[in-house]
PDB file of C-alpha atoms (C1' of nucleotides) in Angstrom:
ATOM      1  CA  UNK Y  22      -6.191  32.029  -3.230  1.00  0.00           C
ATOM      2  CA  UNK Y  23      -5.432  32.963  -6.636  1.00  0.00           C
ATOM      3  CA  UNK Y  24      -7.223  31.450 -10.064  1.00  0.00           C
ATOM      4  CA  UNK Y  25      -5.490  29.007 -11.678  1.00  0.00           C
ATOM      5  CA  UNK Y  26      -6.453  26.844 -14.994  1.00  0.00           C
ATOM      6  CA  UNK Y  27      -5.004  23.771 -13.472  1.00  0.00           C
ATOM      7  CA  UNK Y  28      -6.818  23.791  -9.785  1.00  0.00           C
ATOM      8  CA  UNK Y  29     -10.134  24.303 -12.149  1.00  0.00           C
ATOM      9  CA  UNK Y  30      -9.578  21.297 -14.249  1.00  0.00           C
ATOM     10  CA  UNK Y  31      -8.342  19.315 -11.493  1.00  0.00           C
ATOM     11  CA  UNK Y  32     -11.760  20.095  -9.799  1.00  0.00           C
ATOM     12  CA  UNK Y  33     -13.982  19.056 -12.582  1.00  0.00           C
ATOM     13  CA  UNK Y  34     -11.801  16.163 -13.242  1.00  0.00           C
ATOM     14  CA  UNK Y  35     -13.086  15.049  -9.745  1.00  0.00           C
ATOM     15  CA  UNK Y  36     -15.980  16.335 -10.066  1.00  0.00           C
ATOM     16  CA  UNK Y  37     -17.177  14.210 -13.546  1.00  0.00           C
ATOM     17  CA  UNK Y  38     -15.775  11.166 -11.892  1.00  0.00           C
ATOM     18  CA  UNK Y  39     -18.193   8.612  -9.998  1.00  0.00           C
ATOM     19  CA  UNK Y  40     -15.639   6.647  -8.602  1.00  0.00           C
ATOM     20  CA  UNK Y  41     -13.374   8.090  -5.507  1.00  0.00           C
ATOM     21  CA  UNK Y  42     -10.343   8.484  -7.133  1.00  0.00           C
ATOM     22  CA  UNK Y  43      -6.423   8.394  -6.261  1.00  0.00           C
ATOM     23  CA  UNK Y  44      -4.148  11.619  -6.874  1.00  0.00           C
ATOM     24  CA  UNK Y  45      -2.020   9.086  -9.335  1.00  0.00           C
ATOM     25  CA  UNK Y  46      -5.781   8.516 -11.401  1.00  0.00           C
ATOM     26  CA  UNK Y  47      -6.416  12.557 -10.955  1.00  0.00           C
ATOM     27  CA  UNK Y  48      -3.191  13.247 -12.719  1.00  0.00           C
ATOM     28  CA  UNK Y  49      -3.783  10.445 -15.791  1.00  0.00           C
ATOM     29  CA  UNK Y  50      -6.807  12.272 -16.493  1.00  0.00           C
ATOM     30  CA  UNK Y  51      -6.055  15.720 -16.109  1.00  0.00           C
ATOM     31  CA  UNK Y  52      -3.179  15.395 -18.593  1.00  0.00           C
ATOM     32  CA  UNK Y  53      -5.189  14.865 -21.289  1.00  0.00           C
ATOM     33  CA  UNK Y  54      -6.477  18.789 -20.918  1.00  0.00           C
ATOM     34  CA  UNK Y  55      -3.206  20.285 -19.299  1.00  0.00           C
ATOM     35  CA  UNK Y  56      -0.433  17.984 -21.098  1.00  0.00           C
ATOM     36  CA  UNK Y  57       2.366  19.599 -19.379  1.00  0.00           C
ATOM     37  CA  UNK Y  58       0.361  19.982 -15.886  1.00  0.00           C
ATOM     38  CA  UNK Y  59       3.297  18.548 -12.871  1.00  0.00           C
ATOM     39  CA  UNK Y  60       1.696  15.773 -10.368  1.00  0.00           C
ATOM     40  CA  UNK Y  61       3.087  18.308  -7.561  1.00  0.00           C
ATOM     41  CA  UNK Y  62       0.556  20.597  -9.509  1.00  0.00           C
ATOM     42  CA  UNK Y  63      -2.112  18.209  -8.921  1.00  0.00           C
ATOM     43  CA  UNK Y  64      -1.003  17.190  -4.895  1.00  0.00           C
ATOM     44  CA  UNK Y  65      -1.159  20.461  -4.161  1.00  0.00           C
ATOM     45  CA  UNK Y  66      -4.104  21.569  -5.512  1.00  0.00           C
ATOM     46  CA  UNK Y  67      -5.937  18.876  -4.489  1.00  0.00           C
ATOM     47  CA  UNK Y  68      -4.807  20.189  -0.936  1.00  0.00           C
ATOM     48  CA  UNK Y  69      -5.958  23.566  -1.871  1.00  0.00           C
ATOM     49  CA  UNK Y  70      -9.245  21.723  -2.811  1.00  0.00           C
ATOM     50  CA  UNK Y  71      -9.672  20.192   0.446  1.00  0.00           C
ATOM     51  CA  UNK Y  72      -8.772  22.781   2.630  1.00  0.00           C
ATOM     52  CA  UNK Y  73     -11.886  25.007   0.613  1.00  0.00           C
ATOM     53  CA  UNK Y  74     -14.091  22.324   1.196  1.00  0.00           C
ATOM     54  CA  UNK Y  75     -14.655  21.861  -2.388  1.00  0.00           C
ATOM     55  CA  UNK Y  76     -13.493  17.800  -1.846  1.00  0.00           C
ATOM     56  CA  UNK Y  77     -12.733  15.144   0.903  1.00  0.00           C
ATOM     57  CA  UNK Y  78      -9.855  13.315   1.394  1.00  0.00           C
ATOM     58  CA  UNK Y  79     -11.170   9.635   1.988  1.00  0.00           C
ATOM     59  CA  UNK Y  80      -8.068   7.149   3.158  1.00  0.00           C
ATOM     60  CA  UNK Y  81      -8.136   3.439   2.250  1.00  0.00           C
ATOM     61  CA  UNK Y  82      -5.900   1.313   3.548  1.00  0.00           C
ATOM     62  CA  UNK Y  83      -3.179   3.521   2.972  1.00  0.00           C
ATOM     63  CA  UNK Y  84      -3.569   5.704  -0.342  1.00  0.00           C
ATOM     64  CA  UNK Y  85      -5.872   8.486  -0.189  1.00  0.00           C
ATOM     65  CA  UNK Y  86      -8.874   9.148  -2.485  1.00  0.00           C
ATOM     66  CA  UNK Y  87     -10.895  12.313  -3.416  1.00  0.00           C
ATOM     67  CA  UNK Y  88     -14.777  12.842  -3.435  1.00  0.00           C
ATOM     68  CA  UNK Y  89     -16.333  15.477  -4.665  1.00  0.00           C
ATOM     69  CA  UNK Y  90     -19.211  14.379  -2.349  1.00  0.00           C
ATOM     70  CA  UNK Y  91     -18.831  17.075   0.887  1.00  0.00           C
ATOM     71  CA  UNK Y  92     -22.107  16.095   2.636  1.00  0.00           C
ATOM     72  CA  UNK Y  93     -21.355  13.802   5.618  1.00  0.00           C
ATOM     73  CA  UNK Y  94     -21.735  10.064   4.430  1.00  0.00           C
ATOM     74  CA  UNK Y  95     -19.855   6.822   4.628  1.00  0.00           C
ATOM     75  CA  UNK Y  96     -18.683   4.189   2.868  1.00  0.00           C
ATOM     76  CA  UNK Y  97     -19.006   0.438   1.328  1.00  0.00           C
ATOM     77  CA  UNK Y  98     -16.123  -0.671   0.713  1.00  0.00           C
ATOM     78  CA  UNK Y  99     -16.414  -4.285  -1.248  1.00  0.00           C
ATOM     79  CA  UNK Y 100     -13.370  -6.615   0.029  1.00  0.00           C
ATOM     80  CA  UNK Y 101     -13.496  -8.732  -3.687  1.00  0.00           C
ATOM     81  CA  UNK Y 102     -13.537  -5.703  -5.955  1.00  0.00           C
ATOM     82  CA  UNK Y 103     -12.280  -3.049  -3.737  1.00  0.00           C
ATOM     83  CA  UNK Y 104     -15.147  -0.549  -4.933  1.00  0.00           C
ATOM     84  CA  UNK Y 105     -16.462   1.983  -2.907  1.00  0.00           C
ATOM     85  CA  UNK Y 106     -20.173   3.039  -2.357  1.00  0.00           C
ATOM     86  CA  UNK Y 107     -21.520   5.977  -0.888  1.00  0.00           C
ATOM     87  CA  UNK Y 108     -23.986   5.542   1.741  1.00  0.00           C
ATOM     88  CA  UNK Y 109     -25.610   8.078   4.148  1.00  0.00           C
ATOM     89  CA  UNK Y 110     -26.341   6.656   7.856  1.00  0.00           C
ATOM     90  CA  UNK Y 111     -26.613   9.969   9.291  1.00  0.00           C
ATOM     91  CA  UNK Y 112     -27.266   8.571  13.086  1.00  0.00           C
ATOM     92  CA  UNK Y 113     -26.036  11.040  15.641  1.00  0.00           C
ATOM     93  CA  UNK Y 114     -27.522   9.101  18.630  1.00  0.00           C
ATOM     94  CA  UNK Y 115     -23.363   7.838  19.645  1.00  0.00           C
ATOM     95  CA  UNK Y 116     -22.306  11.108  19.844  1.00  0.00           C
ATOM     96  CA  UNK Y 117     -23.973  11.973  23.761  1.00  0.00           C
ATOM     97  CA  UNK Y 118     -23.097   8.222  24.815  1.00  0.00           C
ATOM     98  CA  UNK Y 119     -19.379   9.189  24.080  1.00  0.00           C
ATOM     99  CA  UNK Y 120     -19.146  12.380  25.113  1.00  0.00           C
ATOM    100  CA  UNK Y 121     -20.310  10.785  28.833  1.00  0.00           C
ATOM    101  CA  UNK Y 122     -18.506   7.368  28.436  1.00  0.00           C
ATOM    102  CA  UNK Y 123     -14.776   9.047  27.343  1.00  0.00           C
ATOM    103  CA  UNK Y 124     -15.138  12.564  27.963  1.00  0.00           C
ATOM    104  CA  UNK Y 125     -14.287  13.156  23.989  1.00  0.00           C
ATOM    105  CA  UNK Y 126     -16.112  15.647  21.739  1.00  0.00           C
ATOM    106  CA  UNK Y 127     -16.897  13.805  18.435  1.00  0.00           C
ATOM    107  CA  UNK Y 128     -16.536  16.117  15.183  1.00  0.00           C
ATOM    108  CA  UNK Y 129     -17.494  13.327  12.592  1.00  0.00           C
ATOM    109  CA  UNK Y 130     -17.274   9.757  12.604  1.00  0.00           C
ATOM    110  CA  UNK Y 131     -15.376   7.826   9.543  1.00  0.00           C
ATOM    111  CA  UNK Y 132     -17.072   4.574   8.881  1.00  0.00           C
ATOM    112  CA  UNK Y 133     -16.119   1.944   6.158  1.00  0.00           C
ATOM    113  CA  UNK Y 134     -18.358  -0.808   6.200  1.00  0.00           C
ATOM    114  CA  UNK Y 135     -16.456  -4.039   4.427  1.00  0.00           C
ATOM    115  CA  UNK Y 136     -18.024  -6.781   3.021  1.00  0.00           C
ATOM    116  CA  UNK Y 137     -19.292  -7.800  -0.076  1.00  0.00           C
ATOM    117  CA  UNK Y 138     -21.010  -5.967  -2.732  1.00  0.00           C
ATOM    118  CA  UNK Y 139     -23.726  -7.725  -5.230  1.00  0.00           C
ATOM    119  CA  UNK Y 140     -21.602  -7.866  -7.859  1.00  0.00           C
ATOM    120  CA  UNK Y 141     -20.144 -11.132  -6.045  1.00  0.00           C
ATOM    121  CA  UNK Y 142     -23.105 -12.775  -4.812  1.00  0.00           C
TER     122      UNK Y 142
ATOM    123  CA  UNK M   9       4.208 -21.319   9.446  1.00  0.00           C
ATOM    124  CA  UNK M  10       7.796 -21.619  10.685  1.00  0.00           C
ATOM    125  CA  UNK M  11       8.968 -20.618  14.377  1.00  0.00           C
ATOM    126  CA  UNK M  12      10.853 -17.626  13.998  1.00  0.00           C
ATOM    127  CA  UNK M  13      12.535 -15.935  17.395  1.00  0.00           C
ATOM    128  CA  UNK M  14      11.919 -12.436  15.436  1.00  0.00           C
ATOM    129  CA  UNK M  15       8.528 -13.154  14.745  1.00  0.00           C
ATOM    130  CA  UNK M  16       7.767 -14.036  18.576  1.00  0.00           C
ATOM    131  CA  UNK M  17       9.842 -11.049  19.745  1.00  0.00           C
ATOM    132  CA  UNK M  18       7.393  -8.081  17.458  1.00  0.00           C
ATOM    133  CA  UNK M  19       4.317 -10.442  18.836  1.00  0.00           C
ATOM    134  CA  UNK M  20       5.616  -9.340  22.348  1.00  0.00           C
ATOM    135  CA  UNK M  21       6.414  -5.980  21.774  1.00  0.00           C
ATOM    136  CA  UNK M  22       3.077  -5.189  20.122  1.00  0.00           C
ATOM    137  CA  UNK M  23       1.334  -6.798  23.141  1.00  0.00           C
ATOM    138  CA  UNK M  24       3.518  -5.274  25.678  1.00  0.00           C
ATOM    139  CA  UNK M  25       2.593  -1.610  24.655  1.00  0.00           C
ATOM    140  CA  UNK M  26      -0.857   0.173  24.829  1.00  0.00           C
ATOM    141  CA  UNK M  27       0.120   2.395  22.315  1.00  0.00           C
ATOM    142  CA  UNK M  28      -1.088   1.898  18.941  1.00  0.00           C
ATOM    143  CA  UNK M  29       2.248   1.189  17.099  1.00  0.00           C
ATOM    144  CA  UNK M  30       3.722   1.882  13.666  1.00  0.00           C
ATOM    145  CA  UNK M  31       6.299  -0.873  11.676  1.00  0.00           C
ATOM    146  CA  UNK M  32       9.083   1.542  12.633  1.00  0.00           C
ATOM    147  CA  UNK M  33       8.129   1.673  16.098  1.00  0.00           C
ATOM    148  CA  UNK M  34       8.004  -1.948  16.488  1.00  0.00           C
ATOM    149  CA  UNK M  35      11.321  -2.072  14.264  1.00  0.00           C
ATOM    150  CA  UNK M  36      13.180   0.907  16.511  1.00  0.00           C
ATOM    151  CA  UNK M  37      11.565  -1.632  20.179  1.00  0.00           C
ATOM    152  CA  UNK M  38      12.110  -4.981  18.440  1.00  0.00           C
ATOM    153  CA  UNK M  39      15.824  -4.059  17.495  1.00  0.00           C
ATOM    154  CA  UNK M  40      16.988  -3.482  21.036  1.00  0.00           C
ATOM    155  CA  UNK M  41      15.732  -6.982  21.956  1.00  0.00           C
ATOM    156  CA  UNK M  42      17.322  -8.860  18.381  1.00  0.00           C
ATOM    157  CA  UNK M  43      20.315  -5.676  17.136  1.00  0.00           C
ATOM    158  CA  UNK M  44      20.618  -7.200  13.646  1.00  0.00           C
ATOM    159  CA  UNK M  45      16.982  -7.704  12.844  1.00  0.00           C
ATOM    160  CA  UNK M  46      16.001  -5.931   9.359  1.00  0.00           C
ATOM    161  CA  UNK M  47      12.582  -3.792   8.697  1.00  0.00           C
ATOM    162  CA  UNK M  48      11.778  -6.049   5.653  1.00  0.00           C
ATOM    163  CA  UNK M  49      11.630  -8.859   8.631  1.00  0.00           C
ATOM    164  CA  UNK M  50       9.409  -6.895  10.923  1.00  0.00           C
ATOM    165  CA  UNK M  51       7.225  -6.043   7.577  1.00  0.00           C
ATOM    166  CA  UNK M  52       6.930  -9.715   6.689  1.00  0.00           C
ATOM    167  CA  UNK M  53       6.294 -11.011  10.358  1.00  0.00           C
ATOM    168  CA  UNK M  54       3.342  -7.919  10.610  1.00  0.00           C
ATOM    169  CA  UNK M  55       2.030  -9.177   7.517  1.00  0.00           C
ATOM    170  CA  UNK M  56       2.080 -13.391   8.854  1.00  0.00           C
ATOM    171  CA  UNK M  57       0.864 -12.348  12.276  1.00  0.00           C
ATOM    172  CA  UNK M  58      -2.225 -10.156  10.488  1.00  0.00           C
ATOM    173  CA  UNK M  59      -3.083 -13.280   8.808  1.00  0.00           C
ATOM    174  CA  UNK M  60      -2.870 -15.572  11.648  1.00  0.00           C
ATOM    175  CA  UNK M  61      -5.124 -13.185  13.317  1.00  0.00           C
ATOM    176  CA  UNK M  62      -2.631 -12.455  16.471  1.00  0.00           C
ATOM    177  CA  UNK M  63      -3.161  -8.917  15.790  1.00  0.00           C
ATOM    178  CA  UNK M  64      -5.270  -6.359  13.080  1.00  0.00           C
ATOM    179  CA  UNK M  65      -3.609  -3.321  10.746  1.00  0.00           C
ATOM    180  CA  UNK M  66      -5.299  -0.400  11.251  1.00  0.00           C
ATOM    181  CA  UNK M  67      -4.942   2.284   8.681  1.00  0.00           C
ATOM    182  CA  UNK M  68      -4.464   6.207  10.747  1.00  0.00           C
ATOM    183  CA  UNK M  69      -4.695   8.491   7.676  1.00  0.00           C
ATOM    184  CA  UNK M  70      -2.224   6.953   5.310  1.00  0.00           C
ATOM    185  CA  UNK M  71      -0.160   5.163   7.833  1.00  0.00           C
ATOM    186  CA  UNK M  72      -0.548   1.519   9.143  1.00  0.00           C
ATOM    187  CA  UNK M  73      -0.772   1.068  12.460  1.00  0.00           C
ATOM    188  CA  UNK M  74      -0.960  -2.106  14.668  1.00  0.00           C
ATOM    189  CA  UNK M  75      -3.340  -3.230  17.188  1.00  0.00           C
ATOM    190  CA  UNK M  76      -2.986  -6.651  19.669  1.00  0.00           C
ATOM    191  CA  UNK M  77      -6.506  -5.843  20.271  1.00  0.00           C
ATOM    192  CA  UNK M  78      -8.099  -8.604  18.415  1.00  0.00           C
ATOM    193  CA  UNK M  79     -11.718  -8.471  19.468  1.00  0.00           C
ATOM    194  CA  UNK M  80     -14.223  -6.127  17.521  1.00  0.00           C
ATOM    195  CA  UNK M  81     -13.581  -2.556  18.411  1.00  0.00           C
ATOM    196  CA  UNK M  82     -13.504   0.692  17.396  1.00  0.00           C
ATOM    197  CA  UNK M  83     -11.249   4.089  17.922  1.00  0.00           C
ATOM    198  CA  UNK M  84     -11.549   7.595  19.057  1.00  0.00           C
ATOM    199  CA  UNK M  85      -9.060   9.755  17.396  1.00  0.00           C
ATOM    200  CA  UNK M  86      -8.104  13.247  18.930  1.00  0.00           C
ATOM    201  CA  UNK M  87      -7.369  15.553  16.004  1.00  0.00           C
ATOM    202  CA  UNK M  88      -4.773  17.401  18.576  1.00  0.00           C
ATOM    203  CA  UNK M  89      -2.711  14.833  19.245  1.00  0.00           C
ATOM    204  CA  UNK M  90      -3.581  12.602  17.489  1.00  0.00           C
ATOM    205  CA  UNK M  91      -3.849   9.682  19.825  1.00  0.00           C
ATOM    206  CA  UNK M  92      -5.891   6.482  19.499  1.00  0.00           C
ATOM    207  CA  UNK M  93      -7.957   5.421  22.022  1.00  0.00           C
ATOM    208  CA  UNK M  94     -10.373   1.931  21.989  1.00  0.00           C
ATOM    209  CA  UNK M  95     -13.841   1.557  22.461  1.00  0.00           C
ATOM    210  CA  UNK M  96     -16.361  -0.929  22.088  1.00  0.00           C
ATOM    211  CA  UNK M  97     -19.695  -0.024  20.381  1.00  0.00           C
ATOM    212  CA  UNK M  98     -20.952  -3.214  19.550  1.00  0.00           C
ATOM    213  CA  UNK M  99     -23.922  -2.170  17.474  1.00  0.00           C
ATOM    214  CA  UNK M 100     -24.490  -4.630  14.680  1.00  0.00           C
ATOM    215  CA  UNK M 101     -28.351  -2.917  13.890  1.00  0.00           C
ATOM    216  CA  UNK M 102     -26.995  -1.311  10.934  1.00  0.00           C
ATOM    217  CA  UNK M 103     -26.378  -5.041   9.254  1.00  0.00           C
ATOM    218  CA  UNK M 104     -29.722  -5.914   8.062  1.00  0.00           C
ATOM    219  CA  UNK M 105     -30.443  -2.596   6.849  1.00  0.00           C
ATOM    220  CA  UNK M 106     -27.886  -2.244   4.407  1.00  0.00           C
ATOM    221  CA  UNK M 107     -28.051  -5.440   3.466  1.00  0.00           C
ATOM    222  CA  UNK M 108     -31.906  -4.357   2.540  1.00  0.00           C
ATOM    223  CA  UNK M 109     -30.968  -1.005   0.891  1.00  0.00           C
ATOM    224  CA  UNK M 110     -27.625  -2.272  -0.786  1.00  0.00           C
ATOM    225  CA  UNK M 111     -27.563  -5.620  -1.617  1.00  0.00           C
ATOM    226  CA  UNK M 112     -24.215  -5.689   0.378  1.00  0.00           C
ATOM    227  CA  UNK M 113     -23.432  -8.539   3.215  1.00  0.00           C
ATOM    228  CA  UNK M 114     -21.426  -6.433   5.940  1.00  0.00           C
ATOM    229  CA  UNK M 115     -18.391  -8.556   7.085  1.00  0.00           C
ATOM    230  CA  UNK M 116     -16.903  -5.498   9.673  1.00  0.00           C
ATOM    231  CA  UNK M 117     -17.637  -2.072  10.313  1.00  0.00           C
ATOM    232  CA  UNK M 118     -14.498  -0.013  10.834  1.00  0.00           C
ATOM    233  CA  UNK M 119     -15.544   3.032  12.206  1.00  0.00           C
ATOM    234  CA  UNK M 120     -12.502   6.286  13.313  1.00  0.00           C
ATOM    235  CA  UNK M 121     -14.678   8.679  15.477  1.00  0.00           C
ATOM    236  CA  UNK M 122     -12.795  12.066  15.141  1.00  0.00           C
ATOM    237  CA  UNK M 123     -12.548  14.759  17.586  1.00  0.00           C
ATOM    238  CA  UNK M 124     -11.294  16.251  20.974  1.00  0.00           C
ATOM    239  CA  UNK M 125     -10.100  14.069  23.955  1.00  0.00           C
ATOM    240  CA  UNK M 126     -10.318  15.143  27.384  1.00  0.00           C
ATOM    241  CA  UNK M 127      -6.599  16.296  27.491  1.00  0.00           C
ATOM    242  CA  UNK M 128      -7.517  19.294  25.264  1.00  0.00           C
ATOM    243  CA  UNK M 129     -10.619  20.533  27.381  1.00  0.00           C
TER     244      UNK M 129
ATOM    245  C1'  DT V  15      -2.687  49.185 -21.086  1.00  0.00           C
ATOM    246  C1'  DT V  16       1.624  48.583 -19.403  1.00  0.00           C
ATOM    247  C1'  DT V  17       4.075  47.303 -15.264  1.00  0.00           C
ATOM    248  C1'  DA V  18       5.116  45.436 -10.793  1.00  0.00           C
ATOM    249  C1'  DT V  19       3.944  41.880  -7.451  1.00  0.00           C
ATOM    250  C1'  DA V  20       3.826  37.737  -5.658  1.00  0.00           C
ATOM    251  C1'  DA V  21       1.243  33.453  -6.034  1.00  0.00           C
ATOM    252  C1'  DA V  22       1.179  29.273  -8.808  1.00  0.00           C
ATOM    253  C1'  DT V  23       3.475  26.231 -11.914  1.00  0.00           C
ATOM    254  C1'  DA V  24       6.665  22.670 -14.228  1.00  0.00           C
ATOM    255  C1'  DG V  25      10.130  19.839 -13.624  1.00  0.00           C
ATOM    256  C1'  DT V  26      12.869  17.532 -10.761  1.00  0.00           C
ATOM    257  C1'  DA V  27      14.976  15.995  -6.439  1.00  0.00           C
ATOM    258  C1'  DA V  28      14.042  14.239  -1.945  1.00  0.00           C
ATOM    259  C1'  DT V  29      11.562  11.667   1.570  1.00  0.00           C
ATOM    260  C1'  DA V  30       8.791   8.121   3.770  1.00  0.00           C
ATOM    261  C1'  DA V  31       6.496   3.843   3.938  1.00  0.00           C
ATOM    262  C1'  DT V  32       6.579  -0.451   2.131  1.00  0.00           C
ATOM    263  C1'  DT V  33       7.865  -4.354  -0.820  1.00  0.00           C
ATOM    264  C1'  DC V  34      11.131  -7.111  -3.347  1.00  0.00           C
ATOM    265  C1'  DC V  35      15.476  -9.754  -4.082  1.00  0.00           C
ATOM    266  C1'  DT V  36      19.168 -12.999  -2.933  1.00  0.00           C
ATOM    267  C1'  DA V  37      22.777 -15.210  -0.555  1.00  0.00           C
ATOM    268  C1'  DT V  38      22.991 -17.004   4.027  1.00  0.00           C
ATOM    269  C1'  DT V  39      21.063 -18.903   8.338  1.00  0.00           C
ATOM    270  C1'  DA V  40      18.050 -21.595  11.162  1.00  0.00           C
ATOM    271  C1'  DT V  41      14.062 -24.729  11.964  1.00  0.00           C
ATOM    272  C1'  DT V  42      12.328 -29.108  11.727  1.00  0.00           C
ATOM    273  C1'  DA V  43      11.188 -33.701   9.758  1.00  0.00           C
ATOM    274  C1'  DT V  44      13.637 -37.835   8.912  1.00  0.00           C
TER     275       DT V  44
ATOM    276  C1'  DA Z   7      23.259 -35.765  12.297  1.00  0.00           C
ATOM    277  C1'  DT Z   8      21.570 -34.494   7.880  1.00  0.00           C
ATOM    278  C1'  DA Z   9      18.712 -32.746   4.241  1.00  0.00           C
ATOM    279  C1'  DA Z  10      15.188 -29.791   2.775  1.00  0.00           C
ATOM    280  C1'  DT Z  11      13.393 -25.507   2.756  1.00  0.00           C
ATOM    281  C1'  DA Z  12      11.293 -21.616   5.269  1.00  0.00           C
ATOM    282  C1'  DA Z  13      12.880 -17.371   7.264  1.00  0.00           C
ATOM    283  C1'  DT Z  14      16.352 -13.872   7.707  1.00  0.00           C
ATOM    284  C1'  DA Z  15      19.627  -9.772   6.942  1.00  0.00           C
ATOM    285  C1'  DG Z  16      20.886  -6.362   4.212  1.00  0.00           C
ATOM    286  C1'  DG Z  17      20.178  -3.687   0.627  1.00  0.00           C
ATOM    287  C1'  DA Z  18      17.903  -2.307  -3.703  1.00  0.00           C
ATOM    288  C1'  DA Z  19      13.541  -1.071  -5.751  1.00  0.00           C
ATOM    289  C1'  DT Z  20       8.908   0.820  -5.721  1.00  0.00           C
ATOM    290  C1'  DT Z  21       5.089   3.791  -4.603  1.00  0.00           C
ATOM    291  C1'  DA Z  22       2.917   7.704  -2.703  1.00  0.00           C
ATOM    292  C1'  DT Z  23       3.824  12.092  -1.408  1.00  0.00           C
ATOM    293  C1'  DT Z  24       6.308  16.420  -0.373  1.00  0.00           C
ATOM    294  C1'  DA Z  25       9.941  19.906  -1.107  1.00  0.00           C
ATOM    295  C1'  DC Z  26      12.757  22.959  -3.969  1.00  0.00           C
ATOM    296  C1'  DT Z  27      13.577  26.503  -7.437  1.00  0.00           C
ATOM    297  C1'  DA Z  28      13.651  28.970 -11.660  1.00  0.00           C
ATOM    298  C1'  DT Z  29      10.028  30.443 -14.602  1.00  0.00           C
ATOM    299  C1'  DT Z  30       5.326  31.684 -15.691  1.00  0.00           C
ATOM    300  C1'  DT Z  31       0.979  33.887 -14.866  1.00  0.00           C
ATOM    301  C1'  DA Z  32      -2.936  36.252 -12.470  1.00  0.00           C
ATOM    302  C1'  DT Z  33      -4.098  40.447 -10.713  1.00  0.00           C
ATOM    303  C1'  DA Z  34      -3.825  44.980  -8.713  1.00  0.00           C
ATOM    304  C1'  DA Z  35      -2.068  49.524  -9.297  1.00  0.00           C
ATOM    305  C1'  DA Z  36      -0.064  53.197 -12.059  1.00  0.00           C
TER     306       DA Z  36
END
DNA sequence: TTTATAAATAGTAATAATTCCTATTATTAT
DNA sequence: ATAATAATAGGAATTATTACTATTTATAAA
């Protein structure tokens, strides 16, 4: 894969960001350093992106969100504000009890936790 | 809520499969049971029977999906071919604990386990 | 340091999933 | 049976994403 000015800034677009953004969000803000940058730029880079394991694709509902955060972890998601938290419940003990129960081999396991976060308690 | 004979005929063809099915799925089924039905009508009908809780919207990537299974549950999703399969793993330990560390009150924990089934073995 | 190459881009068109709109139809309370 | 209004069909609009193509740009070789 070849250098390109627009896959860096797209990267530390995502990478400045604490939030897990869209590609829509991505594009809004990379603009503003690239002004004539193309949202197909920015799809497929953030493709590129994923595929080098510089950033996860996170779906929600049914728009997908970046994170520049590549170690294993999971999320809050709050059901009032939408927000999502990082969290790290790195508990492996599920993986043998499947592998007996359904004869499937479990790669990762994508958990969103909903409820409600303390900003609306 | 109204009786509607299209809303009773996608309730029966989402509980007469054990497939996992999208709103054109249940559109391309439902049709052959009511020809002049519209997709706007099986989109408003998923949306009515979600709320009355007859059946949950599961998210697969960035595509919804719907489930009859109403009762907590999880799924094991074979990156090959990408079939869903149920399982329970009732395991509500992890409550308390992020209610401790997060200040968040866990309402579900949706949970996609990702790997191979035993077709591809 | 030019030059050739092919990968990456900008800009736009196309697609897919979903929602919105409106005149008509059908359910249900009276 | 009739009136009120919720639900529908059919199609247009929207949103997220991917595909297409002429042009630009990174990079390797001369």
């Amino acid at each position: 894969m070849r250098y390109s000015h627009q896959r860096e800034a797209i990267k530390k677009t995502i990478q400045e960001t604490n939030c897990h953004p869209t590609a829509d969000w991505i594009y809004k803000e990379t603009i503003k350093i690239i002004p004539n940058i193309s949202l197909g730029t920015v799809y497929r880079n953030l493709k590129c992106l994923e595929e080098s394991g510089d950033i996860k694709t996170i779906y929600d509902g049914n728009i997908a969100r970046y994170d520049w955060n590549t170690e294993p972890h999971n999320h809050l998601k709050c059901k009032h504000c939408g927000d999502l938290i990082d969290i790290v419940l790195s508990d492996e003990s599920i993986h043998p009890q499947i592998k007996q129960d359904f004869k499937f081999d479990v790669d990762l396991v994508e958990m969103t936790i909903i409820g409600t976060c303390q900003k609306h308690t």
